[in-house]
CSV table of C-alpha atoms in Angstrom, one decimal:
chain,number,residue,atom,x,y,z
D,1,UNK,CA,0.0,0.0,0.0
D,2,UNK,CA,1.3,3.4,-0.9
D,3,UNK,CA,1.3,5.6,2.2
D,4,UNK,CA,2.3,8.8,0.4
D,5,UNK,CA,-0.5,11.3,-0.2
D,6,UNK,CA,-1.3,11.6,-3.9
D,7,UNK,CA,-1.9,15.3,-3.6
D,8,UNK,CA,-1.2,18.0,-1.0
D,9,UNK,CA,-4.0,17.7,1.5
D,10,UNK,CA,-4.5,17.5,5.2
D,11,UNK,CA,-4.2,14.3,7.1
D,12,UNK,CA,-7.9,14.3,7.7
D,13,UNK,CA,-8.7,14.7,3.9
D,14,UNK,CA,-6.2,12.1,3.0
D,15,UNK,CA,-7.6,9.6,5.5
D,16,UNK,CA,-11.1,10.3,4.2
D,17,UNK,CA,-9.9,9.8,0.6
D,18,UNK,CA,-8.4,6.4,1.6
D,19,UNK,CA,-11.7,5.3,3.0
D,20,UNK,CA,-13.8,6.4,0.0
D,21,UNK,CA,-11.4,4.9,-2.6
D,22,UNK,CA,-10.9,1.6,-0.8
D,23,UNK,CA,-14.1,-0.3,-1.2
D,24,UNK,CA,-13.1,-3.8,-2.3
D,25,UNK,CA,-10.9,-4.9,0.7
D,26,UNK,CA,-12.8,-4.6,3.9
D,27,UNK,CA,-9.7,-5.0,6.1
D,28,UNK,CA,-8.0,-2.1,4.4
D,29,UNK,CA,-11.1,0.0,4.6
D,30,UNK,CA,-11.5,-0.8,8.3
D,31,UNK,CA,-7.8,0.2,8.9
D,32,UNK,CA,-8.4,3.6,7.1
D,33,UNK,CA,-11.6,4.1,9.0
D,34,UNK,CA,-10.0,3.5,12.4
D,35,UNK,CA,-7.3,5.9,11.5
D,36,UNK,CA,-9.9,8.5,10.4
D,37,UNK,CA,-11.9,8.1,13.6
D,38,UNK,CA,-8.7,8.5,15.7
D,39,UNK,CA,-7.9,11.8,14.0
D,40,UNK,CA,-11.5,13.1,14.6
D,41,UNK,CA,-11.6,12.0,18.2
D,42,UNK,CA,-8.4,13.9,19.0
D,43,UNK,CA,-10.7,17.0,19.2
D,44,UNK,CA,-13.4,15.3,21.4
D,45,UNK,CA,-14.7,17.6,24.2
D,46,UNK,CA,-15.1,14.7,26.7
D,47,UNK,CA,-13.1,11.9,28.3
D,48,UNK,CA,-9.8,13.7,27.6
D,49,UNK,CA,-6.7,11.9,29.0
D,50,UNK,CA,-5.4,12.8,32.4
D,51,UNK,CA,-1.9,14.3,32.1
D,52,UNK,CA,-1.3,12.4,28.9
D,53,UNK,CA,-2.0,9.0,30.5
D,54,UNK,CA,-4.0,6.3,28.7
D,55,UNK,CA,-7.7,6.3,29.4
D,56,UNK,CA,-8.9,3.7,31.9
D,57,UNK,CA,-12.1,2.5,33.7
D,58,UNK,CA,-15.2,4.4,32.9
D,59,UNK,CA,-13.4,7.0,30.8
D,60,UNK,CA,-12.1,4.2,28.5
D,61,UNK,CA,-15.5,2.6,28.2
D,62,UNK,CA,-17.1,6.0,27.3
D,63,UNK,CA,-14.4,6.6,24.7
D,64,UNK,CA,-15.1,3.2,23.1
D,65,UNK,CA,-18.8,4.0,23.0
D,66,UNK,CA,-18.0,7.4,21.4
D,67,UNK,CA,-15.9,5.5,18.7
D,68,UNK,CA,-18.9,3.3,18.0
D,69,UNK,CA,-21.3,6.2,17.9
D,70,UNK,CA,-19.1,8.2,15.5
D,71,UNK,CA,-18.6,5.2,13.2
D,72,UNK,CA,-22.4,4.7,13.1
D,73,UNK,CA,-23.0,8.4,12.3
D,74,UNK,CA,-20.2,8.3,9.6
D,75,UNK,CA,-21.4,5.2,7.9
D,76,UNK,CA,-25.0,6.5,7.9
D,77,UNK,CA,-24.1,9.8,6.2
D,78,UNK,CA,-20.9,9.3,4.1
D,79,UNK,CA,-22.8,8.3,1.0
D,80,UNK,CA,-24.8,11.6,1.0
D,81,UNK,CA,-21.8,13.8,1.9
D,82,UNK,CA,-21.2,16.6,-0.6
D,83,UNK,CA,-17.9,18.4,-0.2
D,84,UNK,CA,-19.1,21.3,-2.4
D,85,UNK,CA,-21.8,22.2,0.2
D,86,UNK,CA,-19.8,21.6,3.4
D,87,UNK,CA,-16.1,21.4,4.2
D,88,UNK,CA,-14.9,18.0,5.5
D,89,UNK,CA,-13.8,19.5,8.9
D,90,UNK,CA,-17.2,21.1,9.4
D,91,UNK,CA,-19.1,18.0,8.4
D,92,UNK,CA,-17.1,15.7,10.7
D,93,UNK,CA,-17.6,18.2,13.6
D,94,UNK,CA,-21.3,17.9,13.2
D,95,UNK,CA,-21.0,14.1,13.2
D,96,UNK,CA,-18.8,14.3,16.3
D,97,UNK,CA,-21.3,16.5,18.1
D,98,UNK,CA,-24.1,14.1,17.4
D,99,UNK,CA,-22.0,11.1,18.5
D,100,UNK,CA,-21.1,12.9,21.8
D,101,UNK,CA,-24.8,13.6,22.5
D,102,UNK,CA,-25.7,10.0,21.9
D,103,UNK,CA,-22.9,8.7,24.0
D,104,UNK,CA,-23.7,10.8,27.0
D,105,UNK,CA,-26.8,8.9,28.0
D,106,UNK,CA,-28.1,8.7,31.5
D,107,UNK,CA,-26.1,5.6,32.4
D,108,UNK,CA,-22.8,7.1,31.3
D,109,UNK,CA,-23.4,10.4,33.1
D,110,UNK,CA,-24.2,8.3,36.2
D,111,UNK,CA,-20.9,6.5,35.8
D,112,UNK,CA,-19.0,9.8,35.5
D,113,UNK,CA,-20.6,11.0,38.7
D,114,UNK,CA,-19.8,7.8,40.6
D,115,UNK,CA,-16.2,8.0,39.4
D,116,UNK,CA,-15.9,11.5,40.8
D,117,UNK,CA,-17.3,10.4,44.1
D,118,UNK,CA,-14.5,7.8,44.4
D,119,UNK,CA,-11.8,10.4,44.1
D,120,UNK,CA,-10.2,12.0,47.2
D,121,UNK,CA,-11.4,15.6,47.4
D,122,UNK,CA,-9.1,18.5,46.6
D,123,UNK,CA,-6.7,16.3,44.6
D,124,UNK,CA,-5.8,16.8,40.9
D,125,UNK,CA,-7.5,13.6,39.9
D,126,UNK,CA,-10.7,14.8,41.8
D,127,UNK,CA,-10.6,18.0,39.8
D,128,UNK,CA,-10.1,16.1,36.6
D,129,UNK,CA,-13.1,13.8,37.4
D,130,UNK,CA,-15.3,16.8,38.2
D,131,UNK,CA,-14.2,18.6,35.0
D,132,UNK,CA,-15.1,15.5,32.9
D,133,UNK,CA,-18.5,15.3,34.7
D,134,UNK,CA,-19.4,18.9,34.1
D,135,UNK,CA,-18.2,18.7,30.5
D,136,UNK,CA,-20.3,15.6,30.0
D,137,UNK,CA,-23.4,17.4,31.4
D,138,UNK,CA,-22.8,20.5,29.3
D,139,UNK,CA,-22.4,18.5,26.0
D,140,UNK,CA,-25.2,16.1,26.7
D,141,UNK,CA,-28.8,16.7,25.7
D,142,UNK,CA,-30.1,15.8,29.2
D,143,UNK,CA,-30.1,19.1,31.0
D,144,UNK,CA,-33.3,20.9,31.8
D,145,UNK,CA,-34.1,23.6,29.1
D,146,UNK,CA,-36.2,26.7,29.6
D,147,UNK,CA,-38.0,28.8,26.9
D,148,UNK,CA,-36.0,31.9,26.0
D,149,UNK,CA,-39.1,33.9,26.5
D,150,UNK,CA,-38.8,33.1,30.3
D,151,UNK,CA,-35.1,33.2,30.7
D,152,UNK,CA,-32.3,34.7,28.5
D,153,UNK,CA,-29.4,32.6,27.4
D,154,UNK,CA,-27.0,34.6,29.7
D,155,UNK,CA,-29.3,34.0,32.7
D,156,UNK,CA,-29.7,30.3,31.9
D,157,UNK,CA,-25.9,30.0,31.7
D,158,UNK,CA,-25.6,31.7,35.0
D,159,UNK,CA,-28.0,29.3,36.6
D,160,UNK,CA,-26.1,26.4,34.9
D,161,UNK,CA,-22.8,27.6,36.2
D,162,UNK,CA,-24.2,27.8,39.7
D,163,UNK,CA,-25.5,24.3,39.3
D,164,UNK,CA,-22.0,23.1,38.3
D,165,UNK,CA,-20.5,24.8,41.3
D,166,UNK,CA,-23.1,23.1,43.5
D,167,UNK,CA,-22.2,19.7,41.9
D,168,UNK,CA,-18.4,20.3,42.6
D,169,UNK,CA,-19.1,21.2,46.2
D,170,UNK,CA,-21.7,18.5,47.0
D,171,UNK,CA,-21.0,15.6,44.6
D,172,UNK,CA,-20.7,13.3,47.6
D,173,UNK,CA,-24.2,14.1,48.8
D,174,UNK,CA,-25.7,12.4,45.7
D,175,UNK,CA,-27.1,9.0,46.6
D,176,UNK,CA,-27.6,6.7,43.6
D,177,UNK,CA,-30.1,4.6,45.7
D,178,UNK,CA,-32.5,7.5,45.7
D,179,UNK,CA,-32.6,8.2,42.0
D,180,UNK,CA,-30.7,8.9,38.8
D,181,UNK,CA,-27.9,11.4,38.8
D,182,UNK,CA,-29.4,13.5,36.0
D,183,UNK,CA,-32.6,13.9,37.9
D,184,UNK,CA,-30.6,15.1,40.9
D,185,UNK,CA,-28.8,17.6,38.7
D,186,UNK,CA,-32.0,18.9,37.0
D,187,UNK,CA,-33.7,19.3,40.3
D,188,UNK,CA,-30.9,21.6,41.4
D,189,UNK,CA,-30.8,23.4,38.0
D,190,UNK,CA,-34.5,24.1,38.3
D,191,UNK,CA,-34.0,25.6,41.7
D,192,UNK,CA,-31.1,27.8,40.4
D,193,UNK,CA,-33.3,28.9,37.4
D,194,UNK,CA,-36.1,29.9,39.8
D,195,UNK,CA,-33.6,31.8,41.9
D,196,UNK,CA,-32.2,33.6,38.9
D,197,UNK,CA,-35.7,34.6,37.8
D,198,UNK,CA,-36.5,36.0,41.2
D,199,UNK,CA,-33.2,37.9,41.4
D,200,UNK,CA,-33.9,39.5,38.1
D,201,UNK,CA,-36.8,41.3,39.8
D,202,UNK,CA,-34.7,42.5,42.7
D,203,UNK,CA,-33.8,46.2,42.4
D,204,UNK,CA,-30.5,45.6,44.3
D,205,UNK,CA,-29.4,42.9,41.8
D,206,UNK,CA,-30.4,45.0,38.8
D,207,UNK,CA,-28.4,48.0,40.1
D,208,UNK,CA,-25.4,45.7,40.8
D,209,UNK,CA,-25.5,44.1,37.4
D,210,UNK,CA,-25.7,47.6,35.8
D,211,UNK,CA,-22.5,48.5,37.7
D,212,UNK,CA,-20.8,45.3,36.7
D,213,UNK,CA,-21.6,45.8,33.0
D,214,UNK,CA,-20.4,49.5,33.1
D,215,UNK,CA,-17.2,48.3,34.8
D,216,UNK,CA,-16.7,45.6,32.2
D,217,UNK,CA,-16.9,48.1,29.3
D,218,UNK,CA,-14.6,50.5,31.1
D,219,UNK,CA,-12.1,47.7,31.5
D,220,UNK,CA,-12.5,46.8,27.9
D,221,UNK,CA,-11.6,50.3,26.8
D,222,UNK,CA,-8.5,50.2,29.0
D,223,UNK,CA,-7.4,46.8,27.7
D,224,UNK,CA,-7.9,47.9,24.1
D,225,UNK,CA,-5.7,50.9,24.6
D,226,UNK,CA,-2.9,48.8,26.3
D,227,UNK,CA,-0.1,47.9,23.9
D,228,UNK,CA,3.0,45.7,24.2
D,229,UNK,CA,5.1,48.8,24.3
D,230,UNK,CA,3.4,49.8,27.6
D,231,UNK,CA,4.6,46.6,29.2
D,232,UNK,CA,8.1,47.2,27.9
D,233,UNK,CA,8.2,50.7,29.3
D,234,UNK,CA,6.8,49.6,32.6
D,235,UNK,CA,9.4,46.8,33.0
D,236,UNK,CA,12.2,49.3,32.1
D,237,UNK,CA,11.0,51.8,34.7
D,238,UNK,CA,10.5,49.0,37.2
D,239,UNK,CA,14.0,47.8,36.8
D,240,UNK,CA,15.5,51.3,37.3
D,241,UNK,CA,13.6,52.4,40.3
D,242,UNK,CA,14.2,51.8,44.0
D,243,UNK,CA,10.7,50.4,44.6
D,244,UNK,CA,11.2,47.6,42.1
D,245,UNK,CA,10.6,44.9,44.7
D,246,UNK,CA,7.6,46.4,46.5
D,247,UNK,CA,4.3,44.4,46.6
D,248,UNK,CA,2.5,47.3,44.8
D,249,UNK,CA,5.0,47.2,42.0
D,250,UNK,CA,4.6,43.5,41.6
D,251,UNK,CA,0.8,43.8,41.5
D,252,UNK,CA,1.0,46.6,38.9
D,253,UNK,CA,3.3,44.5,36.7
D,254,UNK,CA,0.8,41.6,37.0
D,255,UNK,CA,-2.1,43.9,36.0
D,256,UNK,CA,-0.2,45.2,32.9
D,257,UNK,CA,0.7,41.7,31.9
D,258,UNK,CA,-2.9,40.5,32.2
D,259,UNK,CA,-4.2,43.5,30.3
D,260,UNK,CA,-1.8,42.7,27.4
D,261,UNK,CA,-2.9,39.0,27.4
D,262,UNK,CA,-6.6,40.0,27.3
D,263,UNK,CA,-5.9,42.6,24.6
D,264,UNK,CA,-4.5,39.8,22.4
D,265,UNK,CA,-7.3,37.5,23.4
D,266,UNK,CA,-9.9,40.1,22.2
D,267,UNK,CA,-8.5,39.7,18.7
D,268,UNK,CA,-8.5,35.9,18.8
D,269,UNK,CA,-11.7,35.1,20.8
D,270,UNK,CA,-13.7,38.1,21.8
D,271,UNK,CA,-16.4,36.0,23.6
D,272,UNK,CA,-13.9,34.4,25.9
D,273,UNK,CA,-12.3,37.8,26.5
D,274,UNK,CA,-15.7,39.3,27.4
D,275,UNK,CA,-16.3,36.5,29.9
D,276,UNK,CA,-13.0,37.2,31.6
D,277,UNK,CA,-13.6,40.9,31.8
D,278,UNK,CA,-17.1,40.2,33.1
D,279,UNK,CA,-15.6,38.0,35.9
D,280,UNK,CA,-13.1,40.7,36.8
D,281,UNK,CA,-15.9,43.3,36.9
D,282,UNK,CA,-17.9,41.0,39.2
D,283,UNK,CA,-14.9,40.7,41.5
D,284,UNK,CA,-14.5,44.5,41.6
D,285,UNK,CA,-18.2,44.8,42.7
D,286,UNK,CA,-18.0,42.3,45.6
D,287,UNK,CA,-17.9,45.2,48.1
D,288,UNK,CA,-21.6,45.6,47.2
D,289,UNK,CA,-23.0,42.1,48.0
D,290,UNK,CA,-26.0,41.0,45.9
D,291,UNK,CA,-28.7,38.6,46.6
D,292,UNK,CA,-26.7,36.2,44.4
D,293,UNK,CA,-24.0,36.0,47.1
D,294,UNK,CA,-26.5,35.6,50.0
D,295,UNK,CA,-27.9,32.2,49.2
D,296,UNK,CA,-26.3,28.9,50.0
D,297,UNK,CA,-23.0,30.1,48.6
D,298,UNK,CA,-22.8,32.6,51.6
D,299,UNK,CA,-22.7,29.6,53.9
D,300,UNK,CA,-20.5,27.5,51.6
D,301,UNK,CA,-17.8,30.2,51.9
D,302,UNK,CA,-17.2,29.1,55.4
D,303,UNK,CA,-14.1,26.8,55.4
D,304,UNK,CA,-15.3,23.2,54.9
D,305,UNK,CA,-14.0,19.8,56.0
D,306,UNK,CA,-13.7,16.9,53.6
D,307,UNK,CA,-17.4,16.2,53.8
D,308,UNK,CA,-19.2,19.4,52.7
D,309,UNK,CA,-22.7,18.1,53.5
D,310,UNK,CA,-21.6,17.4,57.1
D,311,UNK,CA,-20.5,21.0,57.4
D,312,UNK,CA,-23.8,22.2,56.0
D,313,UNK,CA,-25.6,20.2,58.6
D,314,UNK,CA,-23.4,21.7,61.3
D,315,UNK,CA,-24.4,25.2,60.1
D,316,UNK,CA,-28.0,24.3,60.0
D,317,UNK,CA,-27.9,22.8,63.5
D,318,UNK,CA,-26.0,25.8,64.9
D,319,UNK,CA,-28.6,28.3,63.5
D,320,UNK,CA,-31.4,26.0,64.6
D,321,UNK,CA,-30.3,25.7,68.2
D,322,UNK,CA,-29.0,29.3,68.4
D,323,UNK,CA,-27.0,28.8,71.6
D,324,UNK,CA,-26.1,32.5,71.9
D,325,UNK,CA,-29.6,33.7,71.0
D,326,UNK,CA,-28.2,35.8,68.2
D,327,UNK,CA,-30.4,34.8,65.3
D,328,UNK,CA,-33.7,36.0,66.6
D,329,UNK,CA,-33.7,39.6,65.3
D,330,UNK,CA,-36.6,40.1,62.9
D,331,UNK,CA,-37.7,42.5,60.2
D,332,UNK,CA,-39.6,45.4,61.8
D,333,UNK,CA,-43.3,44.6,61.9
D,334,UNK,CA,-42.8,40.9,61.0
D,335,UNK,CA,-41.9,39.0,64.2
D,336,UNK,CA,-41.8,35.7,62.3
D,337,UNK,CA,-39.3,37.0,59.8
D,338,UNK,CA,-36.2,36.3,61.9
D,339,UNK,CA,-32.7,35.7,60.6
D,340,UNK,CA,-33.0,32.2,61.9
D,341,UNK,CA,-36.2,31.5,59.9
D,342,UNK,CA,-34.9,33.0,56.7
D,343,UNK,CA,-31.5,31.3,56.9
D,344,UNK,CA,-33.1,27.9,57.6
D,345,UNK,CA,-35.4,28.3,54.7
D,346,UNK,CA,-32.5,29.2,52.4
D,347,UNK,CA,-30.6,26.2,53.6
D,348,UNK,CA,-33.6,24.0,52.9
D,349,UNK,CA,-33.4,25.2,49.2
D,350,UNK,CA,-36.4,27.6,49.2
D,351,UNK,CA,-36.2,30.5,46.8
D,352,UNK,CA,-36.4,34.1,47.9
D,353,UNK,CA,-39.8,34.4,46.3
D,354,UNK,CA,-41.1,31.3,48.3
D,355,UNK,CA,-39.7,32.7,51.5
D,356,UNK,CA,-41.1,36.2,50.9
D,357,UNK,CA,-44.6,34.7,50.3
D,358,UNK,CA,-44.4,32.5,53.4
D,359,UNK,CA,-43.4,35.4,55.6
D,360,UNK,CA,-45.5,38.0,53.9
D,361,UNK,CA,-42.5,40.3,53.3
D,362,UNK,CA,-41.3,42.0,50.1
D,363,UNK,CA,-38.2,40.5,48.5
D,364,UNK,CA,-36.2,43.8,48.7
D,365,UNK,CA,-36.9,44.1,52.4
D,366,UNK,CA,-36.2,40.5,53.0
D,367,UNK,CA,-32.8,40.5,51.1
D,368,UNK,CA,-31.7,43.8,52.6
D,369,UNK,CA,-32.3,42.5,56.2
D,370,UNK,CA,-30.6,39.2,55.5
D,371,UNK,CA,-27.6,40.9,53.9
D,372,UNK,CA,-27.1,43.2,56.9
D,373,UNK,CA,-27.5,40.4,59.5
D,374,UNK,CA,-25.3,37.9,57.6
D,375,UNK,CA,-22.5,40.5,57.5
D,376,UNK,CA,-22.7,40.8,61.3
D,377,UNK,CA,-23.2,37.1,62.1
D,378,UNK,CA,-20.9,35.4,59.6
D,379,UNK,CA,-17.8,35.6,61.8
D,380,UNK,CA,-19.5,33.9,64.7
D,381,UNK,CA,-21.0,31.2,62.4
D,382,UNK,CA,-17.5,30.6,60.9
D,383,UNK,CA,-15.9,30.4,64.4
D,384,UNK,CA,-18.5,28.0,65.7
D,385,UNK,CA,-18.0,25.6,62.7
D,386,UNK,CA,-14.2,25.8,62.9
D,387,UNK,CA,-14.2,25.1,66.6
């Protein structure tokens, strides 16, 4: 067999050519098809290798299933493929996307979740397992979807990211005996979507988001106007001044370097650059806490042990027993709307809207009161859990 390409084409095009021109010998065709599939799966978004090591266990099984699914999609469509209408790379990307969706069924997502539970928390392999799990969920077609008339794409993605954060923090709380993993995920996603819809109506959240967006665009202007020469000048001045080793100088150098990197990124991938700038703008606005930061994540910020759920239960028990009688302050005119009642409701997974209705209090008044009290009480809660 002649292994030299008959014309100057990419490896992918050559492999495809070998498949379509080798019809008589099934062994040769299978050899070329396997080579073609291997080339395609190098760009797969799931079950990536860990530190270059060979895949094993559930990740290897899912990879093999993905191979089978892609071969099936390819054989089903190759006869009707028209290179004049769609480039080979684009066509194979569509096939790979479909194969990934079909591979990520409920059973395989369940196996990814169980694999993550078996890893020791806070280790690199644990982070890898969680990353593969969240990627699997994102690329599957199993997540709860909401009409765009109810929720914008950005708001849905925000709820989804909160759900992924919850999964990473509480993966060990999932009990396979009580139901499917995807049902557990979609229940939490539904809660996060409801929370996001409620927060959209909160004046405080709207004002904060406006500030974040304005900050992001201001940062973008600064970044666009930052050039490589600015970094060179700063480094030169830094080297020839007596304050070159100060902490402030180091921070400023880091800021200039980051601005240069984002400036380059804007030209290559403006969406990713926008995401990074938005995250930085959010960080700059943290001195104005929003309702977003006052839900379960406010309690999750307390240093946790290896078993996050156990810590959450400790927080719940501490607020419930209230040994120092410090959680009984209430909203004026609403004796039942104590910090204790509100916090326990949030820890139970209720939305702000649900709590507001049950206590007959407006959401802005409820969130303002909770925010002020949490700022005062958080140190004592943290101390009690750590002790």
